[in-house]
Short mmCIF file of C-alpha atoms in Angstrom, two decimals:
data_model
loop_
_atom_site.label_atom_id
_atom_site.label_comp_id
_atom_site.label_asym_id
_atom_site.label_seq_id
_atom_site.Cartn_x
_atom_site.Cartn_y
_atom_site.Cartn_z
CA MET O 603 2.46 -8.70 -11.43
CA GLU O 604 5.16 -10.66 -13.45
CA THR O 605 8.39 -9.18 -13.05
CA LYS O 606 11.52 -11.59 -15.20
CA GLY O 607 11.34 -8.43 -17.47
CA LEU O 608 11.05 -5.37 -15.60
CA GLY O 609 14.75 -3.90 -14.70
CA LEU O 610 15.50 -5.08 -10.81
CA LYS O 611 15.50 -1.59 -9.14
CA ASP O 612 10.97 -2.15 -11.01
CA GLN O 613 11.18 -5.47 -9.79
CA VAL O 614 11.50 -4.66 -5.68
CA LEU O 615 10.01 -1.38 -6.43
CA VAL O 616 6.98 -3.57 -7.99
CA ALA O 617 8.42 -6.70 -4.60
CA ALA O 618 6.96 -3.47 -1.79
CA VAL O 619 3.64 -3.07 -4.07
CA GLU O 620 2.63 -6.59 -3.64
CA LEU O 621 4.28 -6.61 -0.34
CA THR O 622 1.94 -3.84 1.41
CA GLY O 623 -0.90 -4.22 -0.76
CA GLY O 624 0.29 -0.45 -2.28
CA ASP O 625 -0.30 1.65 2.08
CA CYS O 626 2.94 3.57 2.75
CA LYS O 627 1.12 3.97 5.81
CA LYS O 628 2.58 -0.18 6.31
CA THR O 629 6.36 -0.68 7.00
CA PHE O 630 8.39 -4.20 6.14
CA THR O 631 12.15 -5.15 6.49
CA MET O 632 14.55 -5.74 4.48
CA GLU O 633 13.72 -9.97 4.84
CA ASP O 634 10.67 -9.38 4.01
CA LEU O 635 11.24 -7.21 0.88
CA ALA O 636 13.01 -10.09 -0.07
CA VAL O 637 11.19 -13.19 0.15
CA THR O 638 8.71 -11.65 -2.14
CA ALA O 639 10.35 -10.37 -4.57
CA TRP O 640 11.99 -13.63 -4.59
CA LYS O 641 9.34 -15.12 -5.13
CA LYS O 642 8.55 -13.59 -7.53
CA ASN O 643 11.51 -13.98 -10.30
CA LYS O 644 14.11 -16.57 -8.21
CA SER O 645 16.46 -17.00 -11.03
CA ALA O 646 17.23 -13.57 -9.98
CA TRP O 647 17.11 -13.15 -6.21
CA GLY O 648 18.20 -16.77 -5.19
CA LEU O 649 20.84 -17.85 -2.94
CA ARG O 650 24.00 -18.41 -5.56
CA ASN O 651 22.55 -22.45 -6.20
CA TYR O 652 20.67 -22.83 -4.36
CA GLU O 653 18.21 -20.01 -6.22
CA ASP O 654 15.20 -22.44 -5.94
CA ASP O 655 15.84 -22.54 -2.74
CA TYR O 656 16.48 -19.91 -0.72
CA PRO O 657 16.52 -16.27 -1.53
CA ASP O 658 19.68 -14.03 -1.35
CA ALA O 659 18.79 -10.53 1.07
CA ASP O 660 21.61 -9.20 -0.16
CA LYS O 661 20.79 -8.96 -4.01
CA VAL O 662 18.08 -7.25 -2.54
CA ARG O 663 19.80 -5.41 0.04
CA LYS O 664 22.08 -3.47 -3.05
CA GLU O 665 18.88 -2.08 -5.45
CA LEU O 666 17.66 0.14 -1.13
CA THR O 667 21.72 1.16 -1.03
CA SER O 668 23.40 4.08 -3.78
CA ARG O 669 26.64 2.61 -4.48
CA GLY O 670 28.26 5.60 -5.27
CA SER O 671 26.45 8.70 -7.43
CA ASP O 672 26.00 7.53 -10.67
CA GLN O 673 23.99 4.56 -8.41
CA LYS O 674 21.12 5.65 -6.73
CA GLY O 675 19.14 3.41 -4.39
CA LEU O 676 15.42 2.78 -4.37
CA ALA O 677 15.69 4.35 -0.87
CA ASP O 678 17.74 7.52 -1.66
CA MET O 679 16.24 7.55 -5.00
CA GLY O 680 13.09 9.19 -2.56
CA PHE O 681 10.59 5.24 -3.72
CA LEU O 682 11.14 4.14 -0.31
CA ASP O 683 11.29 6.15 3.41
CA ARG O 684 13.93 4.41 5.53
CA VAL O 685 12.37 4.47 8.97
CA GLY O 686 14.25 1.68 10.93
CA PRO O 687 17.01 0.00 11.21
CA GLN O 688 16.78 -2.10 8.03
CA LEU O 689 12.67 -1.01 8.06
CA TYR O 690 11.79 0.88 5.62
CA ARG O 691 7.82 2.14 3.79
CA LEU O 692 6.84 2.64 0.40
CA THR O 693 6.38 6.10 -0.27
CA PRO O 694 4.11 7.94 -2.10
CA ALA O 695 6.33 8.52 -5.51
CA GLY O 696 7.13 4.77 -5.32
CA LEU O 697 4.11 3.91 -5.26
CA ALA O 698 3.09 6.23 -8.34
CA THR O 699 6.49 4.66 -10.01
CA ALA O 700 4.99 1.52 -9.72
CA ALA O 701 2.08 2.15 -10.88
CA ALA O 702 3.71 3.39 -14.82
CA LEU O 703 4.43 0.07 -14.94
CA GLU O 704 1.27 -1.14 -14.57
CA PRO O 705 -0.63 1.14 -17.26
CA ALA O 706 -3.95 -0.61 -17.77
CA ASN O 707 -3.96 -1.12 -13.57
CA GLU O 708 -6.93 0.20 -12.95
CA ILE O 709 -7.12 -0.24 -8.94
CA SER O 710 -2.98 0.37 -8.45
CA GLN O 711 -3.90 3.24 -10.40
CA GLU O 712 -6.62 5.40 -8.55
CA ARG O 713 -4.20 3.85 -4.67
CA ALA O 714 -1.85 5.67 -6.66
CA GLY O 715 -3.75 8.84 -6.94
CA ARG O 716 -4.48 8.49 -3.96
CA GLU O 717 -1.66 8.28 -1.79
CA LEU O 718 -0.67 10.70 -4.49
CA GLU O 719 -3.18 13.30 -3.81
CA ALA O 720 -3.02 12.62 1.00
CA ALA O 721 0.97 13.20 0.40
CA VAL O 722 0.29 16.86 -2.02
CA ARG O 723 -2.74 17.64 0.39
CA ARG O 724 0.19 16.86 4.24
CA ILE O 725 2.27 20.02 2.42
CA LEU O 726 -0.38 22.01 1.55
CA GLU O 727 -1.45 22.20 5.20
CA HIS O 728 1.68 21.81 6.67
CA PRO O 729 2.28 25.26 9.34
CA VAL O 730 5.87 25.74 7.98
CA PHE O 731 4.65 25.61 4.02
CA LYS O 732 1.19 28.18 5.37
CA ASP O 733 3.70 30.08 7.30
CA TRP O 734 5.48 31.15 3.77
CA LEU O 735 2.75 31.58 1.66
CA ARG O 736 2.63 34.16 4.11
CA ASP O 737 5.70 35.73 4.55
CA PRO O 738 8.20 34.33 1.27
CA GLN O 739 10.93 35.56 4.25
CA ARG O 740 10.25 32.46 6.56
CA PRO O 741 11.31 30.26 7.32
CA LYS O 742 13.94 31.87 9.22
CA TYR O 743 15.99 29.01 11.34
CA PHE O 744 16.73 25.43 9.98
CA ARG O 745 14.99 23.66 13.13
CA ASP O 746 11.92 24.96 10.81
CA GLY O 747 12.71 23.64 7.93
CA GLY O 748 13.72 20.14 9.90
CA TYR O 749 10.08 20.56 10.70
CA PHE O 750 8.97 20.05 7.45
CA TRP O 751 10.99 17.62 6.16
CA GLY O 752 11.36 15.45 8.99
CA ILE O 753 14.90 16.02 10.32
CA ALA O 754 16.72 17.11 12.61
CA PRO O 755 20.47 17.40 14.10
CA GLY O 756 21.15 14.02 14.75
CA THR O 757 19.27 12.54 12.08
CA PRO O 758 21.76 9.56 9.82
CA PRO O 759 23.18 10.97 6.45
CA LYS O 760 21.55 8.68 5.34
CA VAL O 761 17.76 8.95 6.35
CA VAL O 762 17.94 13.66 5.67
CA ARG O 763 19.33 12.66 1.61
CA GLU O 764 16.06 10.45 1.40
CA ARG O 765 13.71 12.73 2.96
CA VAL O 766 14.59 15.96 0.85
CA ARG O 767 14.73 13.59 -1.56
CA GLY O 768 11.07 11.77 -1.34
CA VAL O 769 9.27 15.48 -1.81
CA ASP O 770 10.89 16.47 -4.62
CA GLU O 771 9.72 13.07 -6.08
CA THR O 772 6.44 13.32 -5.04
CA LEU O 773 6.20 16.57 -6.29
CA LYS O 774 7.33 15.18 -9.35
CA ALA O 775 4.94 12.75 -9.42
CA ALA O 776 2.38 14.83 -9.13
CA MET O 777 2.59 16.93 -11.77
CA ALA O 778 2.79 13.23 -14.34
CA LEU O 779 -0.40 12.60 -12.54
CA LEU O 780 -1.57 15.69 -14.12
CA ASP O 781 0.27 15.34 -17.29
CA SER O 782 -0.84 11.99 -17.61
CA ARG O 783 -4.33 12.09 -17.14
CA LYS O 784 -4.39 15.99 -19.39
CA VAL O 785 -5.64 17.51 -16.90
CA ASP O 786 -4.47 20.85 -14.21
CA GLU O 787 -6.97 19.74 -11.00
CA ILE O 788 -7.05 16.85 -9.07
CA VAL O 789 -11.08 16.34 -7.76
CA ALA O 790 -12.73 14.45 -5.48
CA GLN O 791 -16.10 13.77 -4.93
CA ARG O 792 -18.37 15.82 -4.21
CA GLY O 793 -16.58 17.81 -6.92
CA ARG O 794 -13.29 18.91 -4.54
CA VAL O 795 -10.07 20.04 -5.93
CA VAL O 796 -7.21 18.54 -4.05
CA PHE O 797 -4.80 20.91 -5.20
CA ASP O 798 -4.60 21.77 -8.97
CA ARG O 799 -0.93 22.71 -11.30
CA ASN O 800 -0.55 25.40 -9.81
CA ASP O 801 -0.34 23.76 -6.12
CA VAL O 802 2.56 22.09 -6.67
CA GLU O 803 4.66 24.82 -8.86
CA ARG O 804 4.65 26.25 -6.04
CA CYS O 805 5.46 23.45 -4.05
CA GLN O 806 7.92 23.08 -5.65
CA GLN O 807 9.15 26.40 -5.75
CA PHE O 808 9.17 26.49 -1.78
CA GLN O 809 11.08 22.84 -1.86
CA ALA O 810 13.33 24.97 -3.93
CA ILE O 811 14.11 27.68 -1.35
CA LEU O 812 14.35 25.25 0.95
CA LYS O 813 17.06 24.18 0.23
CA GLN O 814 18.68 26.89 -1.25
CA ARG O 815 17.62 28.12 2.48
CA PHE O 816 19.52 25.39 4.30
CA ALA O 817 21.84 24.20 2.10
CA ARG O 818 25.30 25.04 4.82
CA ASP O 819 22.81 22.56 7.35
CA LEU O 820 22.34 20.02 5.40
CA ARG O 821 25.37 19.37 3.87
CA ILE O 822 26.10 19.01 7.41
CA LEU O 823 24.27 16.66 8.05
CA ASP O 824 24.77 15.07 4.55
CA PRO O 825 28.38 15.87 3.06
CA GLN O 826 26.67 13.78 0.43
CA ILE O 827 23.64 15.25 -0.20
CA GLN O 828 22.53 16.85 -4.10
CA LEU O 829 20.02 19.74 -3.66
CA GLU O 830 18.93 20.05 -7.85
CA ALA O 831 16.02 21.70 -9.28
CA VAL O 832 13.00 19.88 -8.50
#
């Protein structure tokens, strides 16, 4: 996909999709991403005065991390998941956002849909979510909420922020998928319903309750976290 007409963050996101082949389990380094983005648009991502010869990894790094509350990076936006020092992977929400830049690309749309379906199913089948359905007073302890988000005391603040935001963005993308297809349910092969609009709304309600219930704990781990509604 040609990226020169896109914004900088969109260019990096498209590069991440190309680098991984749309596989949200595949990890990549910031340097891998810098080279891929540079190959697609050397004038934007090249080293100053050597644009045609070398990529500038610092330019890509600036789009991955936040620079103040009004300039969120792709990881903080929930489109990339930071899994280690300078190591990332694409999230289902990131893939769906990139696919929206190519509405005519049926392969990209199908891949994004499959990843979103799997991500929503993981939420619906998570034991902490199932416990909440049986008893809305649960979870009572932050360790259980942390288990749902994949965080715990000692998790780096940026990772806390990204994991919580990642759930928000996945659910937003799932709702957008339903809206774009003008349906109320996503159906897999043999007519099996993967999730419906009510499922997504209940997940959003659960996420909002968790963020409210454990707001103090989240702010201890990450004083900069924003706990707005999904």
